PDB file of C-alpha atoms in Angstrom:
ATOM      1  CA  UNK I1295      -5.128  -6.344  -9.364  1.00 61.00           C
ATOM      2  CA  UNK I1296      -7.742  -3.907  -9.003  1.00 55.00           C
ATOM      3  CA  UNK I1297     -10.447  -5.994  -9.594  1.00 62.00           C
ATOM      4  CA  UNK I1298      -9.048  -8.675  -6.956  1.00 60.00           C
ATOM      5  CA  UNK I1299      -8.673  -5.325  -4.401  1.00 63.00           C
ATOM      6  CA  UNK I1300     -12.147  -4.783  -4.323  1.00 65.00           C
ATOM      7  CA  UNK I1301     -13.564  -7.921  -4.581  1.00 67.00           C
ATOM      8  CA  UNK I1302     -11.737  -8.066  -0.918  1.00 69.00           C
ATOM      9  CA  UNK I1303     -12.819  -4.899  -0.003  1.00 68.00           C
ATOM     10  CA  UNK I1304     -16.393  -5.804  -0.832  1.00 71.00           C
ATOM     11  CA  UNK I1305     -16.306  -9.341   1.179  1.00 76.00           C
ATOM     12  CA  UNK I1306     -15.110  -7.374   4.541  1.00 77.00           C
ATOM     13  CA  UNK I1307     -18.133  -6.235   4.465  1.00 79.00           C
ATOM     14  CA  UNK I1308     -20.626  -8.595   4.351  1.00 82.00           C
ATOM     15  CA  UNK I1309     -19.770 -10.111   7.902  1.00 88.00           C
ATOM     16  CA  UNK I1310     -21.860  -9.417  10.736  1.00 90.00           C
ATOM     17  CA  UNK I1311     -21.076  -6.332  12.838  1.00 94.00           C
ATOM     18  CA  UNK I1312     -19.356  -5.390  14.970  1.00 95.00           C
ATOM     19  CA  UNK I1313     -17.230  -8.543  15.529  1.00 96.00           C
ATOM     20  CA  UNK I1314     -13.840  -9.626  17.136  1.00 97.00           C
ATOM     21  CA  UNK I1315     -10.662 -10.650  15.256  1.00 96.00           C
ATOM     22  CA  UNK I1316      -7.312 -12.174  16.644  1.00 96.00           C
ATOM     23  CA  UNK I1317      -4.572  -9.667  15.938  1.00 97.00           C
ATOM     24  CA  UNK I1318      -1.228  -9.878  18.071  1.00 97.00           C
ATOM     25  CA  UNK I1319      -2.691 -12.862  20.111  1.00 96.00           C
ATOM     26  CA  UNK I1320      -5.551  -9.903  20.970  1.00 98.00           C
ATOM     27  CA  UNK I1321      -8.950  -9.580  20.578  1.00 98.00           C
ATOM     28  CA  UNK I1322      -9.867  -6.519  18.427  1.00 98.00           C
ATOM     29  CA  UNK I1323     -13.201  -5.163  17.294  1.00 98.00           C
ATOM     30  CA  UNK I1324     -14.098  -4.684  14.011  1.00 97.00           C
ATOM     31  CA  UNK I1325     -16.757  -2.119  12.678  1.00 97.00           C
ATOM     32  CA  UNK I1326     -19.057  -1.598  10.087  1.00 95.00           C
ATOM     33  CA  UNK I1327     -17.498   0.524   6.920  1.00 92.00           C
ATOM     34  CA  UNK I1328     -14.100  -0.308   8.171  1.00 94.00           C
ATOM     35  CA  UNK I1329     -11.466  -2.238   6.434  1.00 87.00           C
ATOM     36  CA  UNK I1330     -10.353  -5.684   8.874  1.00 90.00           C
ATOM     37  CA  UNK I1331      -7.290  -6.722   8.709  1.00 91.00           C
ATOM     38  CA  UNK I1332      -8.401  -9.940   8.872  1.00 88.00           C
ATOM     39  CA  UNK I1333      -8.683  -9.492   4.815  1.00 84.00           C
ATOM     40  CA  UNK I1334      -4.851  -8.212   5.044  1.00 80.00           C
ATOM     41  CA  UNK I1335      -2.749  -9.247   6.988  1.00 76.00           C
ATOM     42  CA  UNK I1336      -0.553  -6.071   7.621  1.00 90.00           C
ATOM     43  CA  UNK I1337      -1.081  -4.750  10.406  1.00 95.00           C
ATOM     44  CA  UNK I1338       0.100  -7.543  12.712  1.00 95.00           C
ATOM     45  CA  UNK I1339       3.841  -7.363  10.275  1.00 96.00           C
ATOM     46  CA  UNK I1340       4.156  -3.401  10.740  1.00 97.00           C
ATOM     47  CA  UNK I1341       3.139  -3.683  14.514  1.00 98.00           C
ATOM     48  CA  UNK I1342       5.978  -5.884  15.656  1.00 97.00           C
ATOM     49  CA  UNK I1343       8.446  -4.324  13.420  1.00 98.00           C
ATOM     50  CA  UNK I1344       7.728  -0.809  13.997  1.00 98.00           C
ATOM     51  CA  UNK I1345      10.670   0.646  16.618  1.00 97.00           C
ATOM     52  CA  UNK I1346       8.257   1.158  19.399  1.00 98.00           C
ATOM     53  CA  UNK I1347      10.022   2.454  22.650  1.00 97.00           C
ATOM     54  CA  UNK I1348       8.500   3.464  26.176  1.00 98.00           C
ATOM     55  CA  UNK I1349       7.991   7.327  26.572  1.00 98.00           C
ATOM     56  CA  UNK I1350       7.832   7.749  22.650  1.00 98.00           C
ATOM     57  CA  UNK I1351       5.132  10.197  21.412  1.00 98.00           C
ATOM     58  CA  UNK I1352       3.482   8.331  18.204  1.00 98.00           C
ATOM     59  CA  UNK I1353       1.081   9.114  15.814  1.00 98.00           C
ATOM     60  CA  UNK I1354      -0.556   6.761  12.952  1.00 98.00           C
ATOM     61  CA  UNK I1355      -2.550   8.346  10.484  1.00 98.00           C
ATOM     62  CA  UNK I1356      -5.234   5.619   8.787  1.00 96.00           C
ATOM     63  CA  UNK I1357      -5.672   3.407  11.784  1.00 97.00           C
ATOM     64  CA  UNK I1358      -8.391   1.601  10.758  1.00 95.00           C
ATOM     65  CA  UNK I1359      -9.712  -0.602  13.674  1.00 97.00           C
ATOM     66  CA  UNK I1360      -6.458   0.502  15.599  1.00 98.00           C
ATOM     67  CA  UNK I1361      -3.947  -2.445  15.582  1.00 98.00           C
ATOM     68  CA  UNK I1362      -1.169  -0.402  15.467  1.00 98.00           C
ATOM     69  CA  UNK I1363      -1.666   2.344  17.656  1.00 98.00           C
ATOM     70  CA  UNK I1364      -2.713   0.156  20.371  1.00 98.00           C
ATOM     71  CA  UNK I1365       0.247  -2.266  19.909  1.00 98.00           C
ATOM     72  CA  UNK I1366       2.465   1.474  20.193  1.00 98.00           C
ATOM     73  CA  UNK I1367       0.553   2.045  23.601  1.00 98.00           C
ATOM     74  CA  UNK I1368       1.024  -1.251  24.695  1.00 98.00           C
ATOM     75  CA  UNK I1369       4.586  -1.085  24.335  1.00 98.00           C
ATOM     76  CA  UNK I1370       4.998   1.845  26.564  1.00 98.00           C
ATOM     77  CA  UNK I1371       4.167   5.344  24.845  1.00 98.00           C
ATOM     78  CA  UNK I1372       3.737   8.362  26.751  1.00 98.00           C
ATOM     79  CA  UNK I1373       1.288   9.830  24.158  1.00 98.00           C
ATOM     80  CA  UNK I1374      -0.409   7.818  20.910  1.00 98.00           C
ATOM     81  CA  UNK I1375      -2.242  10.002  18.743  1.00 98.00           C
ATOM     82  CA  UNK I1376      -4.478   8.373  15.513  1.00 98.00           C
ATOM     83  CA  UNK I1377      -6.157  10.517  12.753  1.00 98.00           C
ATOM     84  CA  UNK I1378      -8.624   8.671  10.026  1.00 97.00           C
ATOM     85  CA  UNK I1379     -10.328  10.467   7.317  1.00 94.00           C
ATOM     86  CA  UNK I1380     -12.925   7.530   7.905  1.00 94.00           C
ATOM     87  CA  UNK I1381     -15.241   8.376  11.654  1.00 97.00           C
ATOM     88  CA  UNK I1382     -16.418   4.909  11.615  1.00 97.00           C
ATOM     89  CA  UNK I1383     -12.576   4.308  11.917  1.00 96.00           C
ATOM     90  CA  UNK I1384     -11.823   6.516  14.425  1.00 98.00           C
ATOM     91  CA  UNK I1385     -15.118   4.975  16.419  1.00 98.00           C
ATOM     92  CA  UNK I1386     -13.335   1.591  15.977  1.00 98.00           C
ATOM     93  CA  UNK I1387     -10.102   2.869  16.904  1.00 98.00           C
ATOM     94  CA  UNK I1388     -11.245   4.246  19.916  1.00 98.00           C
ATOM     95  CA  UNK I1389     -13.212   1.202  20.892  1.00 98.00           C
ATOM     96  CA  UNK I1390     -10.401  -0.623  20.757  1.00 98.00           C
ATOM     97  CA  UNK I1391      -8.318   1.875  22.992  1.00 98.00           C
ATOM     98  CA  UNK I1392     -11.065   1.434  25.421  1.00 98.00           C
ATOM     99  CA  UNK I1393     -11.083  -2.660  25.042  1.00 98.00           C
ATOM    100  CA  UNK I1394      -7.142  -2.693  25.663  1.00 98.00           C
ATOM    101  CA  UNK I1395      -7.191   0.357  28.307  1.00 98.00           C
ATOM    102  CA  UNK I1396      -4.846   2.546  26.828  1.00 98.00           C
ATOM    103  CA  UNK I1397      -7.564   5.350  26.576  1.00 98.00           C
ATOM    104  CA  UNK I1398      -5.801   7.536  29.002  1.00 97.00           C
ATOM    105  CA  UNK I1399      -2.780   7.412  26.849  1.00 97.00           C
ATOM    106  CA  UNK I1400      -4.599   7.140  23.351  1.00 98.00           C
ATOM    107  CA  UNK I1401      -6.705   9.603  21.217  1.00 98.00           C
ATOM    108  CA  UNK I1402      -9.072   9.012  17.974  1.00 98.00           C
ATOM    109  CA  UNK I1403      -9.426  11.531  15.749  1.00 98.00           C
ATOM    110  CA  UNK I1404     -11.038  12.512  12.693  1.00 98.00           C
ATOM    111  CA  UNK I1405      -9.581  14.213  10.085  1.00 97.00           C
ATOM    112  CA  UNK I1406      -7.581  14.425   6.710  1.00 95.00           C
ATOM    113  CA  UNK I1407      -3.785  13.551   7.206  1.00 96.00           C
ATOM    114  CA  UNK I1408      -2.732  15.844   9.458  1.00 97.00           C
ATOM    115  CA  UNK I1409      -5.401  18.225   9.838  1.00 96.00           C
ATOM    116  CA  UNK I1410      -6.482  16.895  13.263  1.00 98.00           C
ATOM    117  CA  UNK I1411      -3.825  17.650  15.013  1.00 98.00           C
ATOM    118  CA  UNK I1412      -3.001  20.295  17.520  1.00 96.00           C
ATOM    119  CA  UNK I1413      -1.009  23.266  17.995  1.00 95.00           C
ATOM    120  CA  UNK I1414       2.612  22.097  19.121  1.00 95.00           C
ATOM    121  CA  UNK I1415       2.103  18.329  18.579  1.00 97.00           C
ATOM    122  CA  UNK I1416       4.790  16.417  17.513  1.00 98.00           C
ATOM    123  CA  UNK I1417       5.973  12.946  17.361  1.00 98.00           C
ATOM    124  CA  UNK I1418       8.993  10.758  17.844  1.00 98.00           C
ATOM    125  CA  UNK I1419       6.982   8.185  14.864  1.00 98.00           C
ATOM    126  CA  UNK I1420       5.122   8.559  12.461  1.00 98.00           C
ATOM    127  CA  UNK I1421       3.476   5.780  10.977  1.00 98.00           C
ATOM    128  CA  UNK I1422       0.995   5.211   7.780  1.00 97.00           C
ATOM    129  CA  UNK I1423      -0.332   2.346   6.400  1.00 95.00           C
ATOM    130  CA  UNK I1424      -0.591   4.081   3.012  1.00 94.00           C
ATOM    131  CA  UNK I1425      -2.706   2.860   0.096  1.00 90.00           C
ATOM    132  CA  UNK I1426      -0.514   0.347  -1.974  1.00 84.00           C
ATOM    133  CA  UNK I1427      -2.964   0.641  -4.973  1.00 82.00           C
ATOM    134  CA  UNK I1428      -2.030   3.690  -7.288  1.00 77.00           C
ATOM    135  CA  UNK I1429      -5.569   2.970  -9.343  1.00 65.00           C
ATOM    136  CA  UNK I1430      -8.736   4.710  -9.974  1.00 60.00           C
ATOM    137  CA  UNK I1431     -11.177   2.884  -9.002  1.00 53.00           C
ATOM    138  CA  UNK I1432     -14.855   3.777 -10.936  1.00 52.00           C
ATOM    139  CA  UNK I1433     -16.038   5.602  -7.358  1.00 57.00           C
ATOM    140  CA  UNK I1434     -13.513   6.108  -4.941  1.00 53.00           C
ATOM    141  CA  UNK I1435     -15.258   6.030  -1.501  1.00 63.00           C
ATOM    142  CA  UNK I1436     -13.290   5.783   1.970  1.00 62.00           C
ATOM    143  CA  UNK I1437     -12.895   2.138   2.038  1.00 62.00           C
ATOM    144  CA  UNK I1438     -11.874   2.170  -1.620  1.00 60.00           C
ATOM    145  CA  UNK I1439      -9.362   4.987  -0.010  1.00 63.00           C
ATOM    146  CA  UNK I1440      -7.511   3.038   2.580  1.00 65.00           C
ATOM    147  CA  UNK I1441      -6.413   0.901  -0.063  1.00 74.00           C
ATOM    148  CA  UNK I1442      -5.807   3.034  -3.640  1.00 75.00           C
ATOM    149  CA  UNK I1443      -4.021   6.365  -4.587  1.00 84.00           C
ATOM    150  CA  UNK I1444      -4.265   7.717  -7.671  1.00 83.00           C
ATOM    151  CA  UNK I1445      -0.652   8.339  -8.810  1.00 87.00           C
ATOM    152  CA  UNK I1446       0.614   8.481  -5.017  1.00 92.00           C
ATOM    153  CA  UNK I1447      -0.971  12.007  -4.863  1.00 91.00           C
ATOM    154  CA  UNK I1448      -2.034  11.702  -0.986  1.00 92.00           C
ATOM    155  CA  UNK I1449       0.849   9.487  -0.182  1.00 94.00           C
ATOM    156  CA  UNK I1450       3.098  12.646  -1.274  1.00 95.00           C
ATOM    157  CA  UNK I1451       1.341  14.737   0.810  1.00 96.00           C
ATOM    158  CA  UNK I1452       1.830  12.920   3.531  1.00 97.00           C
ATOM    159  CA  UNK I1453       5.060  12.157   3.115  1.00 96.00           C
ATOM    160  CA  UNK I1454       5.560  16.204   2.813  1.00 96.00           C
ATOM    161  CA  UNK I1455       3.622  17.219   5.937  1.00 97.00           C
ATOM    162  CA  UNK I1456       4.559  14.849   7.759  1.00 97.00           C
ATOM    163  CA  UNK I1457       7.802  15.730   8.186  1.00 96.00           C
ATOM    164  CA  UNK I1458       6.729  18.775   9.607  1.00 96.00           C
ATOM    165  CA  UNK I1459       5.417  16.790  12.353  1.00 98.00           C
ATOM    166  CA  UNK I1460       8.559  15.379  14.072  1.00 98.00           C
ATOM    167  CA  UNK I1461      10.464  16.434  17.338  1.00 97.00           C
ATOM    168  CA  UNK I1462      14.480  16.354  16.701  1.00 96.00           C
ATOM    169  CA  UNK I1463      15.392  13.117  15.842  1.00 96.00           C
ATOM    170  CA  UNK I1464      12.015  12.053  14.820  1.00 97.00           C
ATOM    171  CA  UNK I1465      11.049   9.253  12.086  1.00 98.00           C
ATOM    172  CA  UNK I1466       8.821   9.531   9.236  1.00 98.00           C
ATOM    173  CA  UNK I1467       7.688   6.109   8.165  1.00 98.00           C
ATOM    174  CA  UNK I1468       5.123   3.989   5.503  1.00 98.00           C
ATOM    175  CA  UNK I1469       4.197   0.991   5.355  1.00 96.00           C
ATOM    176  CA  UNK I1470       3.679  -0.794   1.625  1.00 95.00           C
ATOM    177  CA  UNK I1471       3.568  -3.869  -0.291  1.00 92.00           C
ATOM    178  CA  UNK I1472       5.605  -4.165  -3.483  1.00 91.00           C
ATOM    179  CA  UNK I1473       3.145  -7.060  -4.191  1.00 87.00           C
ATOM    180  CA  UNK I1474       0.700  -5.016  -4.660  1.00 85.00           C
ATOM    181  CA  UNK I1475       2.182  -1.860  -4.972  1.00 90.00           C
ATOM    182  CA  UNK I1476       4.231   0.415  -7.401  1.00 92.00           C
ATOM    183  CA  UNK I1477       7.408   0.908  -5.468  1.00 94.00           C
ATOM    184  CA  UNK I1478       9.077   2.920  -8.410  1.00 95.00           C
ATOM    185  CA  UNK I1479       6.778   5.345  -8.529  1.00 94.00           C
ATOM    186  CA  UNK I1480       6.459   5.578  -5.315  1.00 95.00           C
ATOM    187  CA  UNK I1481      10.109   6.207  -4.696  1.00 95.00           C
ATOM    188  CA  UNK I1482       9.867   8.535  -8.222  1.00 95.00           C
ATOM    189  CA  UNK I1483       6.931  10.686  -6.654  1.00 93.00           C
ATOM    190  CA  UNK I1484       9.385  11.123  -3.572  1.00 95.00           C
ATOM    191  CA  UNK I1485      12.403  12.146  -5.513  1.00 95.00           C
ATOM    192  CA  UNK I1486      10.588  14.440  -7.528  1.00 92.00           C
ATOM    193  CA  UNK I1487       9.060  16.186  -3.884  1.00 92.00           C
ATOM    194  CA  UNK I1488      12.765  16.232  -2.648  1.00 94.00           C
ATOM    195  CA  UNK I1489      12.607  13.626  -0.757  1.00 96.00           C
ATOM    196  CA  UNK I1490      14.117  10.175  -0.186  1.00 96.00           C
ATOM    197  CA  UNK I1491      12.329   6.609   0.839  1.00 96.00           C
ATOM    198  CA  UNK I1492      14.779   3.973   2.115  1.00 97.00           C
ATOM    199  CA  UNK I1493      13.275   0.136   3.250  1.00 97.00           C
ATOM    200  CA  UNK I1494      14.391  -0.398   6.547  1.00 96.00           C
ATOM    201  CA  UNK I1495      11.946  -3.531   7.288  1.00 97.00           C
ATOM    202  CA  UNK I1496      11.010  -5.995   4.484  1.00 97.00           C
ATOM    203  CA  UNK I1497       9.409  -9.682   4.647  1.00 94.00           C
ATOM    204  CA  UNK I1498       6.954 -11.767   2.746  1.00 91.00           C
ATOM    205  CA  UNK I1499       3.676 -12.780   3.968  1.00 84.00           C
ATOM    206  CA  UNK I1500       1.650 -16.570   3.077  1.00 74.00           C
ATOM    207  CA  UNK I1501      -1.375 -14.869   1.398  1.00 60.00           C
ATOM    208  CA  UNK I1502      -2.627 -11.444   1.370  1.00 50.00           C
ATOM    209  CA  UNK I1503      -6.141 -12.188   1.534  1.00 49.00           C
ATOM    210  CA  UNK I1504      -6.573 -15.800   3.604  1.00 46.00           C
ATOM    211  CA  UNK I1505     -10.471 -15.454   3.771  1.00 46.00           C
ATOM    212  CA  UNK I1506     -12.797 -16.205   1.106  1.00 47.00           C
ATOM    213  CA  UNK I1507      -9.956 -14.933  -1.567  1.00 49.00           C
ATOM    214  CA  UNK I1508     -10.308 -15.823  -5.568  1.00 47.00           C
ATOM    215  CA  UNK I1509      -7.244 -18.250  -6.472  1.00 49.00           C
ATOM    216  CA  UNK I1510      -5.026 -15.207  -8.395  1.00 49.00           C
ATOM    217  CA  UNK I1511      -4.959 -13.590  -4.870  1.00 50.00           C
ATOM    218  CA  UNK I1512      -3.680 -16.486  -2.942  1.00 54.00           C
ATOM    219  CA  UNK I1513       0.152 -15.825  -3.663  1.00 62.00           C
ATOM    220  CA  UNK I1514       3.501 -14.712  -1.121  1.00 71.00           C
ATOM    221  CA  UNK I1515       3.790 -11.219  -1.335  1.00 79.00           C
ATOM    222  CA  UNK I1516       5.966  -8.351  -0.248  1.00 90.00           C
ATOM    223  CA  UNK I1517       5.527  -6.021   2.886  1.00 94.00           C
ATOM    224  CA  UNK I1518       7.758  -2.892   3.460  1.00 97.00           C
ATOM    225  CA  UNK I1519       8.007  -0.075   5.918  1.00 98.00           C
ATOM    226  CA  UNK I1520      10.024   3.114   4.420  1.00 98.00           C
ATOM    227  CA  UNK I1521      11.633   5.558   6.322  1.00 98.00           C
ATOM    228  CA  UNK I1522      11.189   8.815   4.608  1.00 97.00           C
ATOM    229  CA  UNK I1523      13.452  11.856   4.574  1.00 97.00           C
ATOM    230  CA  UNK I1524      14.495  15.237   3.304  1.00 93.00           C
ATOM    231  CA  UNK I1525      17.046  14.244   0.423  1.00 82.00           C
ATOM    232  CA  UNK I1526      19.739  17.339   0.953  1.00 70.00           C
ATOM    233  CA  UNK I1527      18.624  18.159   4.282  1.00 60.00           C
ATOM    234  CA  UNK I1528      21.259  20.783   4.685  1.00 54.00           C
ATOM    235  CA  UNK I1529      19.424  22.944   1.928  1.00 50.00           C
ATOM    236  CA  UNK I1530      16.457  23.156   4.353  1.00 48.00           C
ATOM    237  CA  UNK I1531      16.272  25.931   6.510  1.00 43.00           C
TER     238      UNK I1531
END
């Protein structure tokens, strides 16, 4: 699988940039050092079955070109925040914000996680696309990084801080293919934090890489979103 992974991740980028995709019935940019979802089709699943409501405060972390957090803006949030490790993401991102005019609403930012944001902030969702891939890859470079995780060790820090991040009531969520994916150890690296993951939105997608893919890659697979949670909240202060 990991050889199949970045074979994809290598033939995203040898398309001529910057260039528009469809995603959502949209036109979306795509940049230069930036994963497309054209290559994985994701982002338009989580999008429309993420619980977007108007007046929500959101924030993605990993946007990529910024499907997601546009589609949240679109659908009526006061505030949409979106961090990426990646600047040539957060460029993209904010392209995009511009291309669908949610800029006013919208912010880009660059940074690790959660280090980006701001004293006070806190959301009503909070949304990652996480790496499925638990492998090491031979050089592990930021596109390499929006799609593997050694052992789930980011994934569990997100999943730690980011509960940290919520206003009363709040959701932490992650998207993730089982396809692809080790749900077990995902789910074991939780348990073993504390926590608790629990699918809330599952369906199977054609093809997980339509363009240009090798025949082994051309198979249904798996997409889930998690909600993620403290697993004897009343123990927390």
């Amino acid at each position: 699988m990991l050889e199949v992974v970045t074979g994809v991740l290598q033939r995203s980028q040898a398309e001529t940039f910057p260039h528009e995709i469809q995603q959502l019935g949209m036109p979306f940019l795509v940049f230069r050092n930036v994963f497309s979802p054209k290559y994985l089709p994701a982002a338009e699943n989580f999008a429309r079955a993420l619980p977007f409501r108007r007046g929500m405060h959101f924030l993605e972390i990993g946007p990529g070109i910024g499907v997601i957090a546009v589609a949240a803006a679109l659908a009526g949030a006061e505030r949409v925040v979106a961090i990426d490790i990646n600047q040539d993401a957060v460029d993209n991102t904010r392209a995009n914000f511009v291309k669908h005019g949610v800029e006013a609403r919208a912010d880009a930012r660059q940074g690790d996680l959660f280090s980006a944001l701001r004293p006070g902030e806190k959301f009503d969702l909070i949304f990652w696309n996480v790496p499925f891939l638990h492998a090491s890859p031979p050089e592990l470079g930021l596109l390499e990084r929006s799609i593997t995780d050694p052992n789930y060790e980011t994934v569990k820090r997100y999943m730690l801080e980011g509960l940290e991040q919520l206003r009363p009531g709040g959701r932490l969520t992650a998207g993730f293919s089982s396809t692809i994916g080790d749900l077990r150890l995902l789910e074991a690296t939780a348990n073993a934090a504390g926590l608790t993951t629990e699918i809330f939105h599952r369906e199977e997608v054609p093809v997980y890489s339509p363009v240009d893919a090798p025949p082994e890659a051309s198979k249904p697979f798996m997409l889930e979103i998690l909600n993620i949670s403290r697993a004897h909240p009343y123990l927390m202060p």
